[in-house]
Amino acid sequence: MSSRVQISMSNFLRLTLFLPYFAFITCIVLTIFKDIEKSTRTHCKVSNFLPSISAITAGFEPQRFIWRVSFGLNSIIRYLIGYLQLQRLLNRHHIASREFYILIQKINSSIHFLELTFLLVLTYVSSNEIKLIHQCGFIGFMICSLLHMLCTILIDYYWPRTKTTCFNDREKFIRAKRLKWFIYNIISFFISLYFFFRHNFFCEPYIYSMYCFFEYFVILTNISYHSVIREEWDQEEGQIQFFY
């Protein structure tokens, strides 16, 4: 005999937003009030006022525990949602060049799953433990994240449809919102890189904190980009069923 638990898709997607926001806000607040001096210390030995995400998650308790548990649980949910989203996209019947479209969507989903995997590596291997693996996780995460967002937007805007089907207002709103968060994300990323290299080359006070500030925006805009799927699924409200 088996039992069945039903969870609405809307509530399921809310959970994917709550976990990273909870970890992000809680860990930053705890670090600023509890470990600010140690977390802002760099090789330049200049004054700073914000900790980096790597510093927050590397060696302070309970921040490291909160971050790893929250993002670990969130990644499991996002793998499932990524799979469900792929099935939803492959079931579209108004797409032209359907065989090629299916191939591209599977490749794009694979990139998304790689993004989630690199995020797990980045989360569970800190810079204090194995720095090279942590750096590779960060580079892999950023490449796959930006590539997945870009591919999704290009498909949304430019993939041909059958002549009888046009974009409705809801679809236009959703794709415009994805584009907005992608632009914010990539701008924040390049600004953070600018401050990171400026800090390493010139060792100026507070420049590393500016890098941290825009690093926060990279994370928040990434979460916001992926949150758009909730509005996309709102018009197709359904339930997820679990059996045990």
PDB file of C-alpha atoms in Angstrom:
ATOM      1  CA  MET A   1       0.000   0.000   0.000  1.00  0.00           C
ATOM      2  CA  SER A   2       1.300   3.468  -0.835  1.00  0.00           C
ATOM      3  CA  SER A   3       0.279   6.945   0.272  1.00  0.00           C
ATOM      4  CA  ARG A   4       0.277  10.072  -1.832  1.00  0.00           C
ATOM      5  CA  VAL A   5       1.253  13.632  -0.954  1.00  0.00           C
ATOM      6  CA  GLN A   6       0.295  16.474  -3.291  1.00  0.00           C
ATOM      7  CA  ILE A   7       2.106  19.829  -3.362  1.00  0.00           C
ATOM      8  CA  SER A   8       0.966  22.683  -5.576  1.00  0.00           C
ATOM      9  CA  MET A   9       3.574  23.822  -8.087  1.00  0.00           C
ATOM     10  CA  SER A  10       3.234  27.393  -6.823  1.00  0.00           C
ATOM     11  CA  ASN A  11       4.159  26.388  -3.253  1.00  0.00           C
ATOM     12  CA  PHE A  12       6.959  24.170  -4.529  1.00  0.00           C
ATOM     13  CA  LEU A  13       8.471  27.078  -6.442  1.00  0.00           C
ATOM     14  CA  ARG A  14       8.108  29.390  -3.429  1.00  0.00           C
ATOM     15  CA  LEU A  15      10.347  27.007  -1.496  1.00  0.00           C
ATOM     16  CA  THR A  16      13.087  27.343  -4.116  1.00  0.00           C
ATOM     17  CA  LEU A  17      13.051  31.111  -3.497  1.00  0.00           C
ATOM     18  CA  PHE A  18      12.838  30.968   0.288  1.00  0.00           C
ATOM     19  CA  LEU A  19      15.876  28.729   0.857  1.00  0.00           C
ATOM     20  CA  PRO A  20      18.547  30.784  -1.002  1.00  0.00           C
ATOM     21  CA  TYR A  21      17.161  34.122   0.226  1.00  0.00           C
ATOM     22  CA  PHE A  22      17.080  32.806   3.798  1.00  0.00           C
ATOM     23  CA  ALA A  23      20.676  31.531   3.588  1.00  0.00           C
ATOM     24  CA  PHE A  24      21.939  34.676   1.882  1.00  0.00           C
ATOM     25  CA  ILE A  25      20.389  37.185   4.302  1.00  0.00           C
ATOM     26  CA  THR A  26      21.002  35.152   7.464  1.00  0.00           C
ATOM     27  CA  CYS A  27      24.668  34.426   6.716  1.00  0.00           C
ATOM     28  CA  ILE A  28      25.508  38.007   5.753  1.00  0.00           C
ATOM     29  CA  VAL A  29      23.797  39.470   8.843  1.00  0.00           C
ATOM     30  CA  LEU A  30      25.466  36.958  11.186  1.00  0.00           C
ATOM     31  CA  THR A  31      28.888  37.566   9.651  1.00  0.00           C
ATOM     32  CA  ILE A  32      28.620  41.368   9.790  1.00  0.00           C
ATOM     33  CA  PHE A  33      27.573  41.332  13.455  1.00  0.00           C
ATOM     34  CA  LYS A  34      29.717  38.416  14.625  1.00  0.00           C
ATOM     35  CA  ASP A  35      32.798  37.952  12.414  1.00  0.00           C
ATOM     36  CA  ILE A  36      33.251  41.193  10.480  1.00  0.00           C
ATOM     37  CA  GLU A  37      36.923  41.728  11.319  1.00  0.00           C
ATOM     38  CA  LYS A  38      38.077  38.251  10.297  1.00  0.00           C
ATOM     39  CA  SER A  39      35.793  38.012   7.267  1.00  0.00           C
ATOM     40  CA  THR A  40      36.998  41.291   5.707  1.00  0.00           C
ATOM     41  CA  ARG A  41      40.705  40.551   6.141  1.00  0.00           C
ATOM     42  CA  THR A  42      42.572  40.189   2.827  1.00  0.00           C
ATOM     43  CA  HIS A  43      46.203  39.867   1.729  1.00  0.00           C
ATOM     44  CA  CYS A  44      46.287  43.634   1.135  1.00  0.00           C
ATOM     45  CA  LYS A  45      45.601  44.371   4.825  1.00  0.00           C
ATOM     46  CA  VAL A  46      43.444  47.413   4.063  1.00  0.00           C
ATOM     47  CA  SER A  47      40.107  48.465   5.573  1.00  0.00           C
ATOM     48  CA  ASN A  48      36.896  46.866   4.310  1.00  0.00           C
ATOM     49  CA  PHE A  49      33.294  46.808   5.504  1.00  0.00           C
ATOM     50  CA  LEU A  50      31.677  43.874   3.671  1.00  0.00           C
ATOM     51  CA  PRO A  51      32.614  40.169   3.608  1.00  0.00           C
ATOM     52  CA  SER A  52      32.724  38.113   0.412  1.00  0.00           C
ATOM     53  CA  ILE A  53      30.465  35.101  -0.056  1.00  0.00           C
ATOM     54  CA  SER A  54      33.525  32.830   0.012  1.00  0.00           C
ATOM     55  CA  ALA A  55      34.570  34.316   3.360  1.00  0.00           C
ATOM     56  CA  ILE A  56      31.063  33.908   4.798  1.00  0.00           C
ATOM     57  CA  THR A  57      30.839  30.240   3.854  1.00  0.00           C
ATOM     58  CA  ALA A  58      34.479  29.249   4.411  1.00  0.00           C
ATOM     59  CA  GLY A  59      35.096  29.069   8.139  1.00  0.00           C
ATOM     60  CA  PHE A  60      32.442  30.655  10.318  1.00  0.00           C
ATOM     61  CA  GLU A  61      29.760  28.834  12.260  1.00  0.00           C
ATOM     62  CA  PRO A  62      26.789  28.598  12.054  1.00  0.00           C
ATOM     63  CA  GLN A  63      26.991  30.412   8.675  1.00  0.00           C
ATOM     64  CA  ARG A  64      28.700  27.542   6.899  1.00  0.00           C
ATOM     65  CA  PHE A  65      26.130  25.045   8.202  1.00  0.00           C
ATOM     66  CA  ILE A  66      23.161  27.267   7.242  1.00  0.00           C
ATOM     67  CA  TRP A  67      24.573  27.960   3.760  1.00  0.00           C
ATOM     68  CA  ARG A  68      25.379  24.331   2.945  1.00  0.00           C
ATOM     69  CA  VAL A  69      22.098  22.884   4.203  1.00  0.00           C
ATOM     70  CA  SER A  70      19.975  25.561   2.494  1.00  0.00           C
ATOM     71  CA  PHE A  71      21.700  25.341  -0.878  1.00  0.00           C
ATOM     72  CA  GLY A  72      21.932  21.560  -0.688  1.00  0.00           C
ATOM     73  CA  LEU A  73      18.160  21.254  -0.220  1.00  0.00           C
ATOM     74  CA  ASN A  74      17.533  23.958  -2.808  1.00  0.00           C
ATOM     75  CA  SER A  75      19.671  22.171  -5.401  1.00  0.00           C
ATOM     76  CA  ILE A  76      17.651  18.974  -5.043  1.00  0.00           C
ATOM     77  CA  ILE A  77      14.440  20.915  -5.677  1.00  0.00           C
ATOM     78  CA  ARG A  78      15.980  22.807  -8.612  1.00  0.00           C
ATOM     79  CA  TYR A  79      17.117  19.567 -10.293  1.00  0.00           C
ATOM     80  CA  LEU A  80      13.516  18.351 -10.143  1.00  0.00           C
ATOM     81  CA  ILE A  81      12.099  21.654 -11.381  1.00  0.00           C
ATOM     82  CA  GLY A  82      14.680  21.730 -14.184  1.00  0.00           C
ATOM     83  CA  TYR A  83      13.516  18.293 -15.300  1.00  0.00           C
ATOM     84  CA  LEU A  84       9.836  19.280 -15.128  1.00  0.00           C
ATOM     85  CA  GLN A  85      10.522  22.483 -17.045  1.00  0.00           C
ATOM     86  CA  LEU A  86      12.328  20.531 -19.775  1.00  0.00           C
ATOM     87  CA  GLN A  87       9.345  18.192 -20.152  1.00  0.00           C
ATOM     88  CA  ARG A  88       7.033  21.192 -20.327  1.00  0.00           C
ATOM     89  CA  LEU A  89       9.117  22.873 -23.022  1.00  0.00           C
ATOM     90  CA  LEU A  90       9.398  19.693 -25.090  1.00  0.00           C
ATOM     91  CA  ASN A  91       5.599  19.382 -25.096  1.00  0.00           C
ATOM     92  CA  ARG A  92       5.080  22.701 -26.874  1.00  0.00           C
ATOM     93  CA  HIS A  93       3.155  22.117 -30.106  1.00  0.00           C
ATOM     94  CA  HIS A  94       3.487  25.546 -31.689  1.00  0.00           C
ATOM     95  CA  ILE A  95       7.248  25.387 -32.311  1.00  0.00           C
ATOM     96  CA  ALA A  96       8.743  25.219 -35.795  1.00  0.00           C
ATOM     97  CA  SER A  97      11.776  23.007 -36.638  1.00  0.00           C
ATOM     98  CA  ARG A  98      10.664  20.741 -33.843  1.00  0.00           C
ATOM     99  CA  GLU A  99      13.426  18.102 -33.980  1.00  0.00           C
ATOM    100  CA  PHE A 100      16.184  20.710 -33.810  1.00  0.00           C
ATOM    101  CA  TYR A 101      14.265  22.561 -31.091  1.00  0.00           C
ATOM    102  CA  ILE A 102      14.150  19.399 -28.930  1.00  0.00           C
ATOM    103  CA  LEU A 103      17.919  18.945 -29.316  1.00  0.00           C
ATOM    104  CA  ILE A 104      18.671  22.566 -28.385  1.00  0.00           C
ATOM    105  CA  GLN A 105      16.389  22.449 -25.341  1.00  0.00           C
ATOM    106  CA  LYS A 106      18.069  19.257 -24.098  1.00  0.00           C
ATOM    107  CA  ILE A 107      21.501  20.852 -24.504  1.00  0.00           C
ATOM    108  CA  ASN A 108      20.323  23.979 -22.695  1.00  0.00           C
ATOM    109  CA  SER A 109      18.894  21.896 -19.848  1.00  0.00           C
ATOM    110  CA  SER A 110      22.185  19.973 -19.595  1.00  0.00           C
ATOM    111  CA  ILE A 111      23.985  23.306 -19.190  1.00  0.00           C
ATOM    112  CA  HIS A 112      21.505  24.202 -16.433  1.00  0.00           C
ATOM    113  CA  PHE A 113      22.141  20.902 -14.637  1.00  0.00           C
ATOM    114  CA  LEU A 114      25.889  21.578 -14.897  1.00  0.00           C
ATOM    115  CA  GLU A 115      25.276  25.001 -13.362  1.00  0.00           C
ATOM    116  CA  LEU A 116      23.539  23.356 -10.398  1.00  0.00           C
ATOM    117  CA  THR A 117      26.350  20.807 -10.056  1.00  0.00           C
ATOM    118  CA  PHE A 118      29.057  23.487 -10.055  1.00  0.00           C
ATOM    119  CA  LEU A 119      27.006  25.377  -7.457  1.00  0.00           C
ATOM    120  CA  LEU A 120      27.113  22.308  -5.210  1.00  0.00           C
ATOM    121  CA  VAL A 121      30.897  22.049  -5.679  1.00  0.00           C
ATOM    122  CA  LEU A 122      31.233  25.749  -4.892  1.00  0.00           C
ATOM    123  CA  THR A 123      29.025  25.332  -1.820  1.00  0.00           C
ATOM    124  CA  TYR A 124      30.575  22.241  -0.263  1.00  0.00           C
ATOM    125  CA  VAL A 125      34.264  22.825  -1.072  1.00  0.00           C
ATOM    126  CA  SER A 126      35.325  26.146   0.442  1.00  0.00           C
ATOM    127  CA  SER A 127      38.369  28.205  -0.512  1.00  0.00           C
ATOM    128  CA  ASN A 128      39.889  27.330   2.861  1.00  0.00           C
ATOM    129  CA  GLU A 129      39.654  23.612   2.119  1.00  0.00           C
ATOM    130  CA  ILE A 130      40.696  23.067  -1.514  1.00  0.00           C
ATOM    131  CA  LYS A 131      41.111  26.442  -3.169  1.00  0.00           C
ATOM    132  CA  LEU A 132      41.616  25.131  -6.728  1.00  0.00           C
ATOM    133  CA  ILE A 133      38.401  23.083  -6.689  1.00  0.00           C
ATOM    134  CA  HIS A 134      36.515  26.025  -5.181  1.00  0.00           C
ATOM    135  CA  GLN A 135      37.803  28.322  -7.946  1.00  0.00           C
ATOM    136  CA  CYS A 136      36.921  25.783 -10.649  1.00  0.00           C
ATOM    137  CA  GLY A 137      33.436  25.483  -9.147  1.00  0.00           C
ATOM    138  CA  PHE A 138      32.985  29.252  -9.270  1.00  0.00           C
ATOM    139  CA  ILE A 139      34.243  29.568 -12.863  1.00  0.00           C
ATOM    140  CA  GLY A 140      32.114  26.623 -14.018  1.00  0.00           C
ATOM    141  CA  PHE A 141      29.044  27.995 -12.238  1.00  0.00           C
ATOM    142  CA  MET A 142      29.378  31.463 -13.785  1.00  0.00           C
ATOM    143  CA  ILE A 143      30.013  30.147 -17.315  1.00  0.00           C
ATOM    144  CA  CYS A 144      27.088  27.698 -17.215  1.00  0.00           C
ATOM    145  CA  SER A 145      24.807  30.215 -15.498  1.00  0.00           C
ATOM    146  CA  LEU A 146      25.379  32.972 -18.061  1.00  0.00           C
ATOM    147  CA  LEU A 147      25.283  30.525 -20.975  1.00  0.00           C
ATOM    148  CA  HIS A 148      22.001  28.961 -19.812  1.00  0.00           C
ATOM    149  CA  MET A 149      20.362  32.354 -19.312  1.00  0.00           C
ATOM    150  CA  LEU A 150      21.557  33.585 -22.697  1.00  0.00           C
ATOM    151  CA  CYS A 151      20.405  30.435 -24.538  1.00  0.00           C
ATOM    152  CA  THR A 152      16.984  30.556 -22.859  1.00  0.00           C
ATOM    153  CA  ILE A 153      16.503  34.205 -23.845  1.00  0.00           C
ATOM    154  CA  LEU A 154      17.623  33.616 -27.436  1.00  0.00           C
ATOM    155  CA  ILE A 155      15.168  30.713 -27.755  1.00  0.00           C
ATOM    156  CA  ASP A 156      12.361  32.795 -26.218  1.00  0.00           C
ATOM    157  CA  TYR A 157      12.946  35.722 -28.562  1.00  0.00           C
ATOM    158  CA  TYR A 158      14.089  34.200 -31.826  1.00  0.00           C
ATOM    159  CA  TRP A 159      12.930  30.592 -32.188  1.00  0.00           C
ATOM    160  CA  PRO A 160      10.356  30.447 -35.012  1.00  0.00           C
ATOM    161  CA  ARG A 161       6.779  29.434 -34.291  1.00  0.00           C
ATOM    162  CA  THR A 162       4.044  28.123 -36.483  1.00  0.00           C
ATOM    163  CA  LYS A 163       2.279  30.824 -38.478  1.00  0.00           C
ATOM    164  CA  THR A 164      -0.988  30.425 -36.583  1.00  0.00           C
ATOM    165  CA  THR A 165       0.579  31.057 -33.151  1.00  0.00           C
ATOM    166  CA  CYS A 166       1.763  34.417 -31.809  1.00  0.00           C
ATOM    167  CA  PHE A 167       3.181  35.559 -28.501  1.00  0.00           C
ATOM    168  CA  ASN A 168       0.524  36.595 -26.019  1.00  0.00           C
ATOM    169  CA  ASP A 169       0.953  39.450 -23.529  1.00  0.00           C
ATOM    170  CA  ARG A 170       1.863  37.054 -20.708  1.00  0.00           C
ATOM    171  CA  GLU A 171       4.678  35.469 -22.695  1.00  0.00           C
ATOM    172  CA  LYS A 172       6.008  38.890 -23.710  1.00  0.00           C
ATOM    173  CA  PHE A 173       6.032  39.984 -20.069  1.00  0.00           C
ATOM    174  CA  ILE A 174       7.867  36.831 -18.921  1.00  0.00           C
ATOM    175  CA  ARG A 175      10.562  36.922 -21.591  1.00  0.00           C
ATOM    176  CA  ALA A 176      11.130  40.663 -20.985  1.00  0.00           C
ATOM    177  CA  LYS A 177      11.542  39.962 -17.273  1.00  0.00           C
ATOM    178  CA  ARG A 178      14.085  37.212 -17.978  1.00  0.00           C
ATOM    179  CA  LEU A 179      16.019  39.567 -20.242  1.00  0.00           C
ATOM    180  CA  LYS A 180      16.029  42.266 -17.556  1.00  0.00           C
ATOM    181  CA  TRP A 181      17.459  39.990 -14.857  1.00  0.00           C
ATOM    182  CA  PHE A 182      20.040  38.560 -17.271  1.00  0.00           C
ATOM    183  CA  ILE A 183      21.275  42.067 -18.127  1.00  0.00           C
ATOM    184  CA  TYR A 184      21.451  43.015 -14.438  1.00  0.00           C
ATOM    185  CA  ASN A 185      23.302  39.773 -13.697  1.00  0.00           C
ATOM    186  CA  ILE A 186      25.971  40.124 -16.364  1.00  0.00           C
ATOM    187  CA  ILE A 187      26.522  43.834 -15.602  1.00  0.00           C
ATOM    188  CA  SER A 188      26.920  43.050 -11.881  1.00  0.00           C
ATOM    189  CA  PHE A 189      29.356  40.254 -12.713  1.00  0.00           C
ATOM    190  CA  PHE A 190      31.646  42.419 -14.826  1.00  0.00           C
ATOM    191  CA  ILE A 191      31.572  45.288 -12.325  1.00  0.00           C
ATOM    192  CA  SER A 192      32.506  42.836  -9.552  1.00  0.00           C
ATOM    193  CA  LEU A 193      35.410  41.579 -11.690  1.00  0.00           C
ATOM    194  CA  TYR A 194      36.606  45.156 -12.147  1.00  0.00           C
ATOM    195  CA  PHE A 195      36.707  45.778  -8.397  1.00  0.00           C
ATOM    196  CA  PHE A 196      38.268  42.349  -7.736  1.00  0.00           C
ATOM    197  CA  PHE A 197      41.230  42.963 -10.034  1.00  0.00           C
ATOM    198  CA  ARG A 198      41.547  46.587  -8.915  1.00  0.00           C
ATOM    199  CA  HIS A 199      41.791  45.368  -5.317  1.00  0.00           C
ATOM    200  CA  ASN A 200      44.459  42.809  -6.182  1.00  0.00           C
ATOM    201  CA  PHE A 201      46.544  45.227  -8.271  1.00  0.00           C
ATOM    202  CA  PHE A 202      46.315  48.424  -6.186  1.00  0.00           C
ATOM    203  CA  CYS A 203      45.269  47.319  -2.668  1.00  0.00           C
ATOM    204  CA  GLU A 204      43.043  50.342  -2.078  1.00  0.00           C
ATOM    205  CA  PRO A 205      40.825  50.587   1.029  1.00  0.00           C
ATOM    206  CA  TYR A 206      37.172  49.515   0.637  1.00  0.00           C
ATOM    207  CA  ILE A 207      37.609  48.370  -2.970  1.00  0.00           C
ATOM    208  CA  TYR A 208      37.293  44.726  -1.945  1.00  0.00           C
ATOM    209  CA  SER A 209      34.009  45.621  -0.213  1.00  0.00           C
ATOM    210  CA  MET A 210      32.758  47.069  -3.490  1.00  0.00           C
ATOM    211  CA  TYR A 211      33.618  43.756  -5.133  1.00  0.00           C
ATOM    212  CA  CYS A 212      31.616  41.983  -2.401  1.00  0.00           C
ATOM    213  CA  PHE A 213      28.684  44.352  -2.860  1.00  0.00           C
ATOM    214  CA  PHE A 214      28.362  43.563  -6.567  1.00  0.00           C
ATOM    215  CA  GLU A 215      29.004  39.883  -5.875  1.00  0.00           C
ATOM    216  CA  TYR A 216      25.832  39.991  -3.760  1.00  0.00           C
ATOM    217  CA  PHE A 217      23.987  41.435  -6.768  1.00  0.00           C
ATOM    218  CA  VAL A 218      25.267  38.594  -8.965  1.00  0.00           C
ATOM    219  CA  ILE A 219      23.682  36.098  -6.567  1.00  0.00           C
ATOM    220  CA  LEU A 220      20.438  38.028  -6.095  1.00  0.00           C
ATOM    221  CA  THR A 221      19.909  38.624  -9.820  1.00  0.00           C
ATOM    222  CA  ASN A 222      20.602  34.946 -10.521  1.00  0.00           C
ATOM    223  CA  ILE A 223      17.937  33.954  -7.992  1.00  0.00           C
ATOM    224  CA  SER A 224      15.542  36.545  -9.428  1.00  0.00           C
ATOM    225  CA  TYR A 225      16.128  35.279 -12.968  1.00  0.00           C
ATOM    226  CA  HIS A 226      15.259  31.714 -11.986  1.00  0.00           C
ATOM    227  CA  SER A 227      12.240  32.939  -9.991  1.00  0.00           C
ATOM    228  CA  VAL A 228      10.553  34.005 -13.250  1.00  0.00           C
ATOM    229  CA  ILE A 229       9.610  30.374 -13.820  1.00  0.00           C
ATOM    230  CA  ARG A 230       7.063  30.760 -11.005  1.00  0.00           C
ATOM    231  CA  GLU A 231       5.139  33.360 -13.010  1.00  0.00           C
ATOM    232  CA  GLU A 232       5.433  31.174 -16.087  1.00  0.00           C
ATOM    233  CA  TRP A 233       3.907  28.217 -14.254  1.00  0.00           C
ATOM    234  CA  ASP A 234       1.218  30.280 -12.493  1.00  0.00           C
ATOM    235  CA  GLN A 235      -0.895  30.200 -15.636  1.00  0.00           C
ATOM    236  CA  GLU A 236      -0.595  26.412 -15.719  1.00  0.00           C
ATOM    237  CA  GLU A 237      -1.218  25.673 -12.072  1.00  0.00           C
ATOM    238  CA  GLY A 238      -0.718  22.024 -11.286  1.00  0.00           C
ATOM    239  CA  GLN A 239       0.388  19.677  -8.540  1.00  0.00           C
ATOM    240  CA  ILE A 240       3.405  17.511  -7.871  1.00  0.00           C
ATOM    241  CA  GLN A 241       2.647  14.110  -6.434  1.00  0.00           C
ATOM    242  CA  PHE A 242       4.969  12.137  -4.136  1.00  0.00           C
ATOM    243  CA  PHE A 243       4.391   8.480  -3.304  1.00  0.00           C
ATOM    244  CA  TYR A 244       5.695   6.661  -0.250  1.00  0.00           C
TER     245      TYR A 244
END
